[in-house]
CSV table of C-alpha atoms and ligand atoms in Angstrom, one decimal:
chain,number,residue,atom,x,y,z
J,1,MET,CA,0.0,0.0,0.0
J,2,PRO,CA,1.5,3.4,-1.0
J,3,GLU,CA,2.3,5.9,1.8
J,4,LYS,CA,-0.4,8.5,2.5
J,5,PHE,CA,0.0,12.1,3.4
J,6,ASP,CA,-2.5,14.8,4.2
J,7,VAL,CA,-1.2,17.0,1.4
J,8,ILE,CA,1.1,16.4,-1.5
J,9,VAL,CA,2.5,19.6,-3.1
J,10,VAL,CA,4.0,19.3,-6.6
J,11,GLY,CA,6.7,21.9,-7.2
J,12,ALA,CA,8.8,23.8,-4.7
J,13,GLY,CA,8.6,27.3,-6.3
J,14,PRO,CA,7.1,30.2,-4.4
J,15,ALA,CA,3.5,28.9,-4.8
J,16,GLY,CA,4.2,25.3,-3.7
J,17,THR,CA,6.5,26.2,-0.8
J,18,ALA,CA,4.1,28.8,0.5
J,19,CYS,CA,1.3,26.2,0.6
J,20,ALA,CA,3.6,23.5,2.1
J,21,LEU,CA,4.8,25.9,4.8
J,22,THR,CA,1.2,27.0,5.7
J,23,CYS,CA,-0.1,23.4,5.9
J,24,ALA,CA,3.0,22.1,7.8
J,25,ARG,CA,2.7,24.8,10.4
J,26,ALA,CA,-0.9,23.7,11.1
J,27,GLY,CA,0.5,20.2,11.8
J,28,LEU,CA,-0.6,18.6,8.6
J,29,ASP,CA,1.6,15.8,7.0
J,30,VAL,CA,3.0,17.4,3.9
J,31,LEU,CA,5.1,16.0,1.1
J,32,LEU,CA,6.7,18.6,-1.2
J,33,ILE,CA,8.0,17.1,-4.4
J,34,GLU,CA,10.5,19.0,-6.6
J,35,ARG,CA,11.9,17.8,-9.9
J,36,GLY,CA,15.0,19.9,-9.7
J,37,GLU,CA,18.3,19.0,-8.0
J,38,TYR,CA,17.2,21.5,-5.3
J,39,PRO,CA,14.4,24.1,-5.2
J,40,GLY,CA,15.2,26.9,-7.5
J,41,SER,CA,17.8,25.0,-9.5
J,42,LYS,CA,15.5,25.2,-12.5
J,43,ASN,CA,13.6,28.4,-11.7
J,44,VAL,CA,13.8,31.7,-13.7
J,45,MET,CA,12.8,35.2,-12.6
J,46,GLY,CA,13.7,38.7,-13.5
J,47,GLY,CA,14.3,39.0,-9.9
J,48,VAL,CA,11.9,41.3,-8.1
J,49,LEU,CA,10.5,39.8,-4.9
J,50,TYR,CA,7.8,41.8,-3.2
J,51,ARG,CA,8.0,42.2,0.6
J,52,LYS,CA,4.3,42.2,1.5
J,53,GLN,CA,3.3,38.7,0.5
J,54,MET,CA,6.5,37.2,1.7
J,55,GLU,CA,6.2,38.9,5.0
J,56,ASP,CA,2.7,37.4,5.4
J,57,LEU,CA,4.4,34.1,5.4
J,58,ILE,CA,7.7,34.8,7.3
J,59,PRO,CA,7.7,38.1,9.3
J,60,GLU,CA,10.9,40.1,8.9
J,61,PHE,CA,12.3,37.5,6.4
J,62,TRP,CA,14.8,40.0,5.2
J,63,LYS,CA,16.8,39.5,8.4
J,64,GLU,CA,17.8,36.0,7.2
J,65,ALA,CA,16.8,35.4,3.6
J,66,PRO,CA,19.4,35.4,0.8
J,67,LEU,CA,18.3,38.6,-0.8
J,68,GLU,CA,20.4,40.6,-3.3
J,69,ARG,CA,19.5,44.3,-2.8
J,70,PRO,CA,16.5,46.2,-1.5
J,71,VAL,CA,15.1,48.2,-4.5
J,72,ILE,CA,15.2,51.9,-3.9
J,73,GLU,CA,14.7,53.0,-7.4
J,74,GLN,CA,12.3,51.9,-10.1
J,75,ARG,CA,12.9,53.4,-13.6
J,76,PHE,CA,10.9,53.0,-16.7
J,77,TRP,CA,12.5,53.6,-20.1
J,78,VAL,CA,10.8,54.1,-23.4
J,79,MET,CA,13.6,53.3,-25.8
J,80,ASP,CA,14.1,54.3,-29.3
J,81,LYS,CA,17.0,53.5,-31.6
J,82,GLU,CA,19.3,56.2,-30.0
J,83,SER,CA,17.3,57.5,-27.1
J,84,VAL,CA,15.4,56.8,-23.9
J,85,ALA,CA,12.5,58.7,-22.4
J,86,SER,CA,13.0,58.0,-18.8
J,87,PHE,CA,10.8,58.3,-15.7
J,88,GLY,CA,10.5,56.6,-12.3
J,89,TYR,CA,10.8,57.0,-8.6
J,90,LYS,CA,13.7,56.7,-6.2
J,91,GLY,CA,13.0,56.8,-2.5
J,92,LEU,CA,15.4,56.2,0.5
J,93,GLU,CA,12.4,55.0,2.5
J,94,TRP,CA,12.5,51.9,0.4
J,95,GLY,CA,16.0,51.2,1.6
J,96,VAL,CA,15.1,50.8,5.2
J,97,GLU,CA,12.8,48.5,7.1
J,98,PRO,CA,10.2,47.3,6.2
J,99,TYR,CA,11.4,47.8,2.6
J,100,ASN,CA,9.2,47.6,-0.5
J,101,ASN,CA,10.8,44.9,-2.6
J,102,PHE,CA,14.1,43.2,-3.2
J,103,THR,CA,16.1,41.7,-6.1
J,104,VAL,CA,16.8,38.0,-5.6
J,105,LEU,CA,18.5,35.1,-7.4
J,106,ARG,CA,15.9,32.3,-7.4
J,107,ALA,CA,18.5,29.5,-7.1
J,108,LYS,CA,19.5,30.8,-3.7
J,109,PHE,CA,16.1,32.1,-2.6
J,110,ASP,CA,13.9,29.1,-3.4
J,111,GLN,CA,16.3,26.8,-1.6
J,112,TRP,CA,16.2,28.9,1.5
J,113,PHE,CA,12.4,29.3,1.4
J,114,ALA,CA,11.8,25.6,0.9
J,115,GLY,CA,14.1,25.0,3.9
J,116,LYS,CA,11.5,27.0,6.0
J,117,ALA,CA,8.8,24.6,4.9
J,118,VAL,CA,11.0,21.7,6.0
J,119,GLU,CA,11.7,23.4,9.3
J,120,ALA,CA,8.0,23.6,9.8
J,121,GLY,CA,7.7,19.8,9.3
J,122,ALA,CA,7.2,19.3,5.5
J,123,LEU,CA,9.1,16.4,3.9
J,124,LEU,CA,10.9,17.7,0.7
J,125,ILE,CA,12.0,15.3,-2.0
J,126,ASN,CA,14.1,16.6,-4.8
J,127,GLU,CA,15.0,15.1,-8.2
J,128,THR,CA,11.6,13.6,-8.4
J,129,VAL,CA,9.2,14.2,-11.3
J,130,VAL,CA,5.4,13.8,-10.7
J,131,THR,CA,4.3,12.1,-13.9
J,132,GLU,CA,0.6,12.1,-13.3
J,133,CYS,CA,-2.2,12.5,-10.8
J,134,LEU,CA,-3.9,9.4,-9.6
J,135,VAL,CA,-7.7,9.7,-10.0
J,136,GLU,CA,-10.3,7.4,-8.5
J,137,ASN,CA,-14.1,7.9,-8.8
J,138,GLY,CA,-13.6,11.4,-10.0
J,139,LYS,CA,-11.3,12.4,-7.1
J,140,VAL,CA,-7.6,13.0,-7.1
J,141,ILE,CA,-6.2,10.6,-4.5
J,142,GLY,CA,-2.4,11.0,-5.0
J,143,VAL,CA,0.3,11.2,-7.6
J,144,ARG,CA,2.6,8.9,-9.5
J,145,THR,CA,6.3,9.9,-9.7
J,146,ASP,CA,9.2,8.7,-11.8
J,147,ARG,CA,10.7,6.8,-8.8
J,148,PRO,CA,10.4,3.0,-8.5
J,149,ASN,CA,7.1,2.2,-6.8
J,150,GLY,CA,6.6,5.9,-6.9
J,151,GLU,CA,2.9,6.2,-6.1
J,152,VAL,CA,2.0,8.4,-3.1
J,153,LEU,CA,-1.5,9.1,-1.8
J,154,ALA,CA,-3.0,12.2,-0.1
J,155,ASP,CA,-6.3,13.8,0.8
J,156,VAL,CA,-5.3,16.8,-1.3
J,157,VAL,CA,-2.8,17.3,-4.2
J,158,VAL,CA,-1.6,20.9,-4.8
J,159,LEU,CA,-0.5,21.6,-8.4
J,160,ALA,CA,2.2,24.1,-8.1
J,161,ASP,CA,4.1,22.9,-11.1
J,162,GLY,CA,4.5,26.2,-12.9
J,163,VAL,CA,3.4,27.7,-16.2
J,164,ASN,CA,3.3,24.5,-18.3
J,165,SER,CA,1.4,22.5,-15.6
J,166,LEU,CA,1.2,19.2,-17.4
J,167,LEU,CA,-0.8,17.9,-14.4
J,168,SER,CA,-3.6,20.5,-14.7
J,169,LYS,CA,-3.7,19.7,-18.4
J,170,GLN,CA,-4.0,16.0,-17.5
J,171,LEU,CA,-7.0,16.8,-15.3
J,172,GLY,CA,-8.5,19.0,-18.0
J,173,PHE,CA,-8.2,22.2,-15.9
J,174,HIS,CA,-6.5,24.0,-18.8
J,175,LYS,CA,-5.8,23.4,-22.4
J,176,GLU,CA,-2.8,24.1,-24.5
J,177,PHE,CA,-1.9,27.9,-24.5
J,178,ARG,CA,-2.8,30.1,-27.3
J,179,PRO,CA,0.4,31.9,-28.4
J,180,ASP,CA,-1.1,35.2,-27.2
J,181,GLU,CA,-1.5,33.8,-23.7
J,182,VAL,CA,2.2,33.3,-22.9
J,183,ALA,CA,5.4,35.4,-23.2
J,184,LEU,CA,8.7,33.8,-24.0
J,185,THR,CA,11.4,35.5,-22.1
J,186,VAL,CA,15.2,35.1,-22.2
J,187,MET,CA,17.5,36.5,-19.6
J,188,GLU,CA,21.2,36.5,-18.7
J,189,VAL,CA,22.9,37.0,-15.4
J,190,ILE,CA,26.0,39.1,-15.9
J,191,ASN,CA,28.7,39.3,-13.2
J,192,LEU,CA,29.9,42.8,-12.5
J,193,SER,CA,31.7,44.1,-9.5
J,194,LYS,CA,29.7,45.8,-6.7
J,195,ASP,CA,31.6,49.0,-7.1
J,196,LYS,CA,30.9,49.3,-10.9
J,197,ILE,CA,27.2,48.6,-10.3
J,198,ASN,CA,27.0,51.3,-7.6
J,199,GLU,CA,28.8,53.8,-9.8
J,200,ARG,CA,26.8,53.1,-13.0
J,201,PHE,CA,23.4,53.0,-11.3
J,202,ASN,CA,24.1,55.7,-8.8
J,203,LEU,CA,23.7,53.4,-5.8
J,204,GLU,CA,25.3,52.6,-2.5
J,205,ASP,CA,25.9,49.2,-1.0
J,206,ASN,CA,22.6,47.5,-0.2
J,207,GLN,CA,20.6,49.7,-2.6
J,208,GLY,CA,19.1,48.3,-5.8
J,209,CYS,CA,17.6,49.7,-9.0
J,210,THR,CA,15.2,48.2,-11.5
J,211,ILE,CA,14.7,49.4,-15.1
J,212,GLU,CA,11.7,48.3,-17.2
J,213,ILE,CA,12.4,48.9,-20.8
J,214,PHE,CA,9.7,49.3,-23.5
J,215,GLY,CA,9.7,50.1,-27.2
J,216,ASP,CA,12.9,49.3,-29.2
J,217,SER,CA,13.9,46.8,-26.6
J,218,THR,CA,11.4,44.4,-28.2
J,219,LYS,CA,11.7,46.1,-31.6
J,220,GLY,CA,8.3,47.6,-31.1
J,221,ASN,CA,6.5,44.4,-30.3
J,222,LEU,CA,4.2,43.7,-27.3
J,223,GLY,CA,6.5,42.9,-24.5
J,224,THR,CA,9.2,44.4,-22.2
J,225,ALA,CA,12.8,44.1,-21.2
J,226,PHE,CA,14.3,44.5,-17.8
J,227,LEU,CA,17.6,45.3,-16.2
J,228,TYR,CA,17.9,44.7,-12.4
J,229,THR,CA,20.9,45.1,-10.0
J,230,ASN,CA,22.0,42.3,-7.8
J,231,LYS,CA,24.8,42.5,-5.2
J,232,ASP,CA,27.6,41.8,-7.8
J,233,SER,CA,25.7,40.9,-10.9
J,234,LEU,CA,23.0,42.2,-13.2
J,235,ASN,CA,19.9,40.4,-14.5
J,236,ILE,CA,19.0,41.5,-18.0
J,237,GLY,CA,16.2,40.0,-20.0
J,238,VAL,CA,13.6,40.5,-22.7
J,239,GLY,CA,10.4,38.8,-23.8
J,240,THR,CA,7.4,39.2,-26.0
J,241,THR,CA,4.2,37.2,-26.4
J,242,LEU,CA,4.8,34.1,-28.4
J,243,SER,CA,2.3,35.4,-31.0
J,244,SER,CA,4.4,38.5,-31.5
J,245,MET,CA,7.6,36.4,-31.8
J,246,ILE,CA,5.9,34.3,-34.4
J,247,LYS,CA,4.4,37.2,-36.3
J,248,ALA,CA,7.5,39.3,-36.4
J,249,LYS,CA,9.8,36.2,-36.9
J,250,LEU,CA,11.8,37.2,-33.8
J,251,LYS,CA,14.4,35.0,-32.3
J,252,PRO,CA,14.5,35.5,-28.5
J,253,TYR,CA,18.3,35.2,-28.3
J,254,GLU,CA,18.7,37.8,-31.1
J,255,LEU,CA,16.4,40.2,-29.2
J,256,LEU,CA,18.6,39.8,-26.1
J,257,ASP,CA,21.8,40.4,-28.1
J,258,TYR,CA,20.2,43.5,-29.7
J,259,LEU,CA,19.3,44.8,-26.2
J,260,LYS,CA,22.7,44.2,-24.8
J,261,ASN,CA,24.3,46.1,-27.6
J,262,HIS,CA,21.9,49.0,-27.6
J,263,PRO,CA,23.8,52.2,-27.0
J,264,MET,CA,21.7,53.0,-24.0
J,265,VAL,CA,22.4,49.7,-22.3
J,266,LYS,CA,25.8,48.6,-23.5
J,267,PRO,CA,27.8,51.0,-21.2
J,268,LEU,CA,25.9,49.7,-18.2
J,269,LEU,CA,27.1,46.2,-18.9
J,270,ALA,CA,30.6,46.9,-20.1
J,271,GLY,CA,33.2,44.6,-18.6
J,272,GLY,CA,30.6,42.2,-17.2
J,273,GLU,CA,30.9,38.5,-17.7
J,274,SER,CA,28.0,36.3,-18.6
J,275,ALA,CA,27.3,33.8,-15.8
J,276,GLU,CA,24.0,32.2,-16.8
J,277,TYR,CA,21.6,32.2,-19.7
J,278,LEU,CA,18.0,31.2,-19.1
J,279,ALA,CA,14.7,31.0,-21.0
J,280,HIS,CA,11.2,30.6,-19.6
J,281,LEU,CA,7.5,31.1,-20.4
J,282,ILE,CA,5.4,33.6,-18.4
J,283,PRO,CA,1.6,33.1,-18.4
J,284,GLU,CA,0.2,36.5,-19.5
J,285,GLY,CA,-3.3,35.6,-20.5
J,286,GLY,CA,-4.5,37.3,-17.3
J,287,TYR,CA,-8.1,37.1,-16.0
J,288,HIS,CA,-9.6,35.3,-19.0
J,289,SER,CA,-7.0,32.5,-18.9
J,290,VAL,CA,-7.4,31.6,-15.2
J,291,PRO,CA,-8.6,28.0,-15.2
J,292,ARG,CA,-10.7,26.2,-12.6
J,293,VAL,CA,-8.6,26.2,-9.5
J,294,ALA,CA,-10.2,23.5,-7.3
J,295,GLY,CA,-11.5,20.0,-7.9
J,296,ASN,CA,-12.2,16.9,-5.8
J,297,GLY,CA,-9.0,16.4,-3.9
J,298,VAL,CA,-7.0,19.0,-5.9
J,299,VAL,CA,-6.1,22.7,-6.1
J,300,VAL,CA,-4.0,24.7,-8.5
J,301,VAL,CA,-1.8,27.6,-7.4
J,302,GLY,CA,0.7,30.1,-8.9
J,303,ASP,CA,1.7,30.1,-12.5
J,304,ALA,CA,0.0,26.7,-12.9
J,305,ALA,CA,-3.3,28.7,-12.4
J,306,GLN,CA,-1.9,31.6,-14.7
J,307,LEU,CA,-1.8,34.0,-11.8
J,308,VAL,CA,0.5,36.7,-13.2
J,309,ASN,CA,-0.1,40.4,-13.5
J,310,ALA,CA,2.2,41.2,-16.5
J,311,ILE,CA,1.5,44.9,-16.4
J,312,HIS,CA,3.0,45.2,-12.9
J,313,ARG,CA,5.4,42.3,-13.4
J,314,GLU,CA,3.9,40.6,-10.3
J,315,GLY,CA,4.1,36.8,-10.4
J,316,SER,CA,6.1,35.5,-7.5
J,317,ASN,CA,3.9,37.4,-5.0
J,318,MET,CA,0.7,36.1,-6.5
J,319,ALA,CA,2.2,32.6,-6.5
J,320,MET,CA,3.0,32.9,-2.8
J,321,HIS,CA,-0.3,34.4,-1.8
J,322,SER,CA,-2.3,31.8,-3.8
J,323,GLY,CA,-0.2,29.1,-2.0
J,324,LEU,CA,-1.1,30.7,1.4
J,325,LEU,CA,-4.8,30.9,0.5
J,326,ALA,CA,-4.8,27.3,-0.8
J,327,GLY,CA,-3.0,26.2,2.4
J,328,GLU,CA,-5.6,27.9,4.6
J,329,SER,CA,-8.4,26.3,2.6
J,330,ILE,CA,-6.9,22.9,2.9
J,331,ILE,CA,-6.6,23.3,6.7
J,332,GLU,CA,-10.3,24.2,6.8
J,333,ALA,CA,-11.1,21.2,4.6
J,334,LYS,CA,-9.1,19.0,7.0
J,335,ASN,CA,-11.1,20.4,10.0
J,336,ARG,CA,-14.3,19.5,8.1
J,337,GLY,CA,-12.9,16.1,7.0
J,338,ASN,CA,-14.2,16.9,3.5
J,339,PHE,CA,-11.9,17.3,0.5
J,340,SER,CA,-14.6,17.6,-2.2
J,341,GLU,CA,-14.5,20.3,-4.8
J,342,SER,CA,-17.3,22.2,-3.0
J,343,THR,CA,-15.2,22.4,0.1
J,344,LEU,CA,-12.0,23.2,-1.7
J,345,ASN,CA,-13.8,26.0,-3.5
J,346,ILE,CA,-13.1,28.0,-0.3
J,347,TYR,CA,-9.8,28.5,-2.0
J,348,ARG,CA,-11.4,29.8,-5.2
J,349,ASP,CA,-13.5,32.2,-3.1
J,350,LYS,CA,-10.5,33.5,-1.2
J,351,LEU,CA,-8.7,34.0,-4.4
J,352,HIS,CA,-11.5,36.0,-5.8
J,353,ASP,CA,-11.7,38.2,-2.6
J,354,SER,CA,-8.0,38.8,-2.8
J,355,PHE,CA,-5.9,41.4,-4.7
J,356,ILE,CA,-5.0,38.6,-7.1
J,357,ILE,CA,-8.2,38.2,-9.0
J,358,LYS,CA,-9.2,41.8,-8.4
J,359,ASP,CA,-6.0,43.0,-10.1
J,360,LEU,CA,-6.3,40.5,-13.0
J,361,GLU,CA,-9.9,41.6,-13.5
J,362,LYS,CA,-8.8,45.3,-13.6
J,363,TYR,CA,-6.5,44.5,-16.6
J,364,LYS,CA,-8.6,41.8,-18.1
J,365,ASP,CA,-8.7,43.5,-21.6
J,366,ALA,CA,-5.2,45.0,-21.6
J,367,ALA,CA,-3.3,42.2,-23.2
J,368,HIS,CA,-5.9,41.7,-25.9
J,369,THR,CA,-6.1,45.5,-26.6
J,370,PHE,CA,-2.3,45.9,-27.0
J,371,GLU,CA,-2.0,42.7,-29.0
J,372,SER,CA,-4.8,43.7,-31.4
J,373,TYR,CA,-3.7,47.3,-31.9
J,374,PRO,CA,0.1,47.2,-32.4
J,375,GLN,CA,0.3,50.9,-33.0
J,376,TYR,CA,0.7,51.5,-29.2
J,377,PHE,CA,4.1,49.8,-29.1
J,378,LYS,CA,5.1,50.3,-32.8
J,379,GLU,CA,4.1,53.9,-33.3
J,380,TYR,CA,3.2,55.8,-30.2
J,381,LEU,CA,6.3,54.9,-28.2
J,382,PRO,CA,8.8,56.1,-30.8
J,383,MET,CA,6.6,59.3,-31.1
J,384,MET,CA,7.0,59.9,-27.4
J,385,ASN,CA,10.8,59.9,-27.8
J,386,GLN,CA,10.6,62.2,-30.8
J,387,ALA,CA,8.3,64.6,-29.0
J,388,MET,CA,10.6,64.8,-26.0
J,389,SER,CA,13.6,65.4,-28.2
J,390,THR,CA,11.8,68.2,-30.0
J,391,PHE,CA,10.5,69.7,-26.7
J,392,PHE,CA,13.8,69.7,-24.9
J,393,THR,CA,16.1,70.7,-27.8
J,394,VAL,CA,16.8,74.4,-27.2
J,395,ASP,CA,16.9,75.9,-30.7
J,396,GLY,CA,15.2,79.3,-30.3
J,397,THR,CA,11.7,78.0,-31.1
J,398,PRO,CA,9.2,79.3,-28.5
J,399,LYS,CA,7.9,76.4,-26.3
J,400,ARG,CA,4.2,77.1,-27.3
J,401,GLU,CA,5.3,76.7,-30.9
J,402,LYS,CA,7.1,73.4,-30.1
J,403,GLN,CA,3.9,72.1,-28.4
J,404,LYS,CA,1.9,72.9,-31.5
J,405,GLN,CA,4.6,71.2,-33.7
J,406,ILE,CA,4.4,68.0,-31.6
J,407,ILE,CA,0.6,67.8,-31.6
J,408,LYS,CA,0.5,68.6,-35.3
J,409,SER,CA,3.1,65.9,-36.2
J,410,VAL,CA,1.1,63.2,-34.2
J,411,THR,CA,-2.3,64.1,-35.6
J,412,ALA,CA,-1.0,64.7,-39.1
J,413,GLU,CA,0.4,61.2,-39.2
J,414,LYS,CA,-2.6,59.4,-37.7
J,415,GLY,CA,-5.5,61.8,-37.8
J,416,ARG,CA,-7.0,63.6,-34.8
J,417,LEU,CA,-10.0,61.2,-34.5
J,418,ARG,CA,-7.8,58.1,-34.6
J,419,VAL,CA,-5.5,59.5,-31.9
J,420,LEU,CA,-8.5,60.2,-29.7
J,421,GLN,CA,-9.9,56.7,-30.3
J,422,ASP,CA,-6.5,55.1,-29.5
J,423,ILE,CA,-6.2,57.2,-26.3
J,424,TYR,CA,-9.7,56.2,-25.2
J,425,ARG,CA,-9.2,52.5,-26.0
J,426,ALA,CA,-5.9,52.4,-24.0
J,427,TRP,CA,-7.4,54.2,-21.1
J,428,LYS,CA,-10.3,51.7,-21.0
J,429,ALA,CA,-8.0,48.8,-21.1
J,430,VAL,CA,-6.1,49.9,-17.9
J,431,LYS,CA,-8.5,52.1,-16.0
M,501,FAD,C1,12.1,36.0,-17.2
M,501,FAD,C2,11.1,36.1,-16.1
M,501,FAD,C3,11.1,37.2,-15.2
M,501,FAD,C4,10.2,37.3,-14.2
M,501,FAD,N1,10.3,38.4,-13.4
M,501,FAD,C5,9.5,38.5,-12.3
M,501,FAD,C6,9.7,39.5,-11.3
M,501,FAD,O1,10.6,40.3,-11.4
M,501,FAD,N2,8.9,39.5,-10.2
M,501,FAD,C7,7.9,38.6,-10.0
M,501,FAD,O2,7.2,38.6,-9.0
M,501,FAD,N3,7.7,37.6,-10.9
M,501,FAD,C8,8.5,37.5,-12.0
M,501,FAD,N4,8.3,36.5,-12.9
M,501,FAD,C9,7.2,35.5,-12.7
M,501,FAD,C10,7.6,34.5,-11.6
M,501,FAD,O3,8.8,33.9,-11.9
M,501,FAD,C11,6.5,33.4,-11.5
M,501,FAD,O4,5.2,34.0,-11.5
M,501,FAD,C12,6.7,32.5,-10.3
M,501,FAD,O5,8.0,31.9,-10.3
M,501,FAD,C13,5.6,31.5,-10.2
M,501,FAD,O6,5.9,30.6,-9.1
M,501,FAD,P1,5.3,29.2,-9.1
M,501,FAD,O7,5.7,28.6,-7.8
M,501,FAD,O8,3.9,29.1,-9.5
M,501,FAD,O9,6.1,28.4,-10.3
M,501,FAD,P2,7.6,28.2,-10.5
M,501,FAD,O10,8.4,29.2,-9.9
M,501,FAD,O11,7.8,27.9,-12.0
M,501,FAD,O12,7.9,26.8,-9.8
M,501,FAD,C14,7.3,25.6,-10.3
M,501,FAD,C15,8.2,24.5,-9.6
M,501,FAD,O13,7.6,23.2,-9.9
M,501,FAD,C16,8.6,22.3,-10.3
M,501,FAD,N5,8.0,21.3,-11.2
M,501,FAD,C17,7.4,21.5,-12.4
M,501,FAD,N6,6.8,20.4,-12.8
M,501,FAD,C18,7.1,19.4,-11.9
M,501,FAD,C19,6.8,18.0,-11.8
M,501,FAD,N7,6.0,17.4,-12.7
M,501,FAD,N8,7.2,17.3,-10.7
M,501,FAD,C20,7.9,17.9,-9.7
M,501,FAD,N9,8.2,19.3,-9.8
M,501,FAD,C21,7.8,20.0,-10.8
M,501,FAD,C22,9.6,23.2,-11.0
M,501,FAD,O14,10.9,22.6,-11.0
M,501,FAD,C23,9.6,24.4,-10.1
M,501,FAD,O15,10.5,24.3,-9.0
M,501,FAD,C24,9.2,36.3,-14.0
M,501,FAD,C25,9.2,35.2,-14.8
M,501,FAD,C26,10.1,35.1,-15.8
M,501,FAD,C27,10.1,33.8,-16.7
C-alpha cells in the first residue's frame, strides 16, 4: 500500500513552498515534491521579490533570507534607436525596514524558502518528477512519480508545477496555451563588481535599482525588457508574447543580443561576464485565462493557475499568496474532514476576494487590446521619444510653438480622430 500524506505539493517554487509551509505549520503531514536537483535550480525570474506577500508568510524574512538588494529606485524607459525617455521613482524610505521589494536570485532564494517549509515539518523530496495525478471515482487521490514504486497518496494534491502545468492539463483544468497567452522570455545573469554597479546606477551598497524597458527593446512588439541590479551581478532579459515572436519572426536570443548592444544599455554592462543564460515562459493571458482552481482532492496555485499580472510584473507574490490561501483552505477542509470540490472552493472564493483576481480583473482586456492594436508599441512609443527630443532641444523656437509642432506631427500622421480613439481605448484597457 503506497504511503499516504495529508497533502502532496507538486513543485517547490514560491507557490508550492508557501502552501507547504502553511499546511505544515498547522500540523498537517506534507510531502513537497520537486523535480530539480534542489528548489530553485530550474527556476527563472527577472528577480523582483515583493515584501508584503513574503512577510505574510515569514515576518521580517529580510533578516535572514538570501536577498540581493532592496530596490530603492524603479525606472521606466521608453527606448528608441538612440534615445530613452525615462521616468521613475527613487526613495530612500524603500532602503530601510520594512522595505518595498528586493532583487533575488531564485536558485538561492527558493532553496532557503523551501528550507523553511522543511523546518515547519514538511518532507521535501528533490530530483523527483510527478508524472501524473492518480484519480479514483472522479477524485484525485495522489500522484505517480518517476521513482520505482513511486505512487504516493494524499487527501489533497496541490498543483504548483509552474506555467506549463502538465498535471492540470492532464486533469482537463486547462488546455494548450494560445500563443497570445504566454510570453517567451530570455535572460542573462551578468557578473559585474559591486563598485561598478554602484557607480553606474548611482547606488550605495545594499541599494538596488530596476529598469523596465519598452519600445525598441522588443523592436516595437508587445513585451518588455528588464535590467535589475543584484549585489555583484545584473539580470538582463527581454520577452514578448509568443504570438508577437511568431508574427515578427523574432528569435529570442537575437532580441537579447540586440538589447545588450543597444547604445543606452551597453555602457551599463561593459566589462561584465555572462554567468547564466535562461529562458522561460510567463503566463500572460490574465483574467480570461485563469482555469478552474479547485476540484475533488486537488487545487491549482501560482503560474499553474496563470496568476500573473504582466503589467505590474507581479508573479512570485501572486504565487506565494495563492499558495497561502490554498493552504488555509486545505486546513479548513481537514477540519471538516471533507476534501470535495465544493469544500476546496473555499480557495477559489478566497482567491476572488484577494488582490490577485481583483488586479487581474482590472486589466482583463489590456493584453488583448495591446496585442490587437500594435500601434501603441510600434508607433506611439517612438513618437514619445521624438516629442521629448523636440521639446527639450533648445533651438530658439518658443515652447508654445514646439507644443503645436508636436501635436501637429502626431495628428498629421494618424488623424485627430484616430488618436483620440486610441487614447480612449488604451485608457479603457487599464482604467
Ligand atoms: C524571465 C522572467 C522574469 C520574471 N520576473 C518576475 C519578477 O521580477 N517578479 C515577479 O514577481 N515575478 C516574475 N516572474 C514570474 C515569476 O517567476 C513566476 O510567477 C513565479 O515563479 C511562479 O511561481 P510558481 O511557484 O507558481 O512556479 P515556478 O516558480 O515555475 O515553480 C514551479 C516548480 O515546480 C517544479 N515542477 C514542475 N513540474 C514538476 C513536476 N512534474 N514534478 C515535480 N516538480 C515539478 C519546477 O521545477 C519548479 O520548481 C518572472 C518570470 C520570468 C520567466
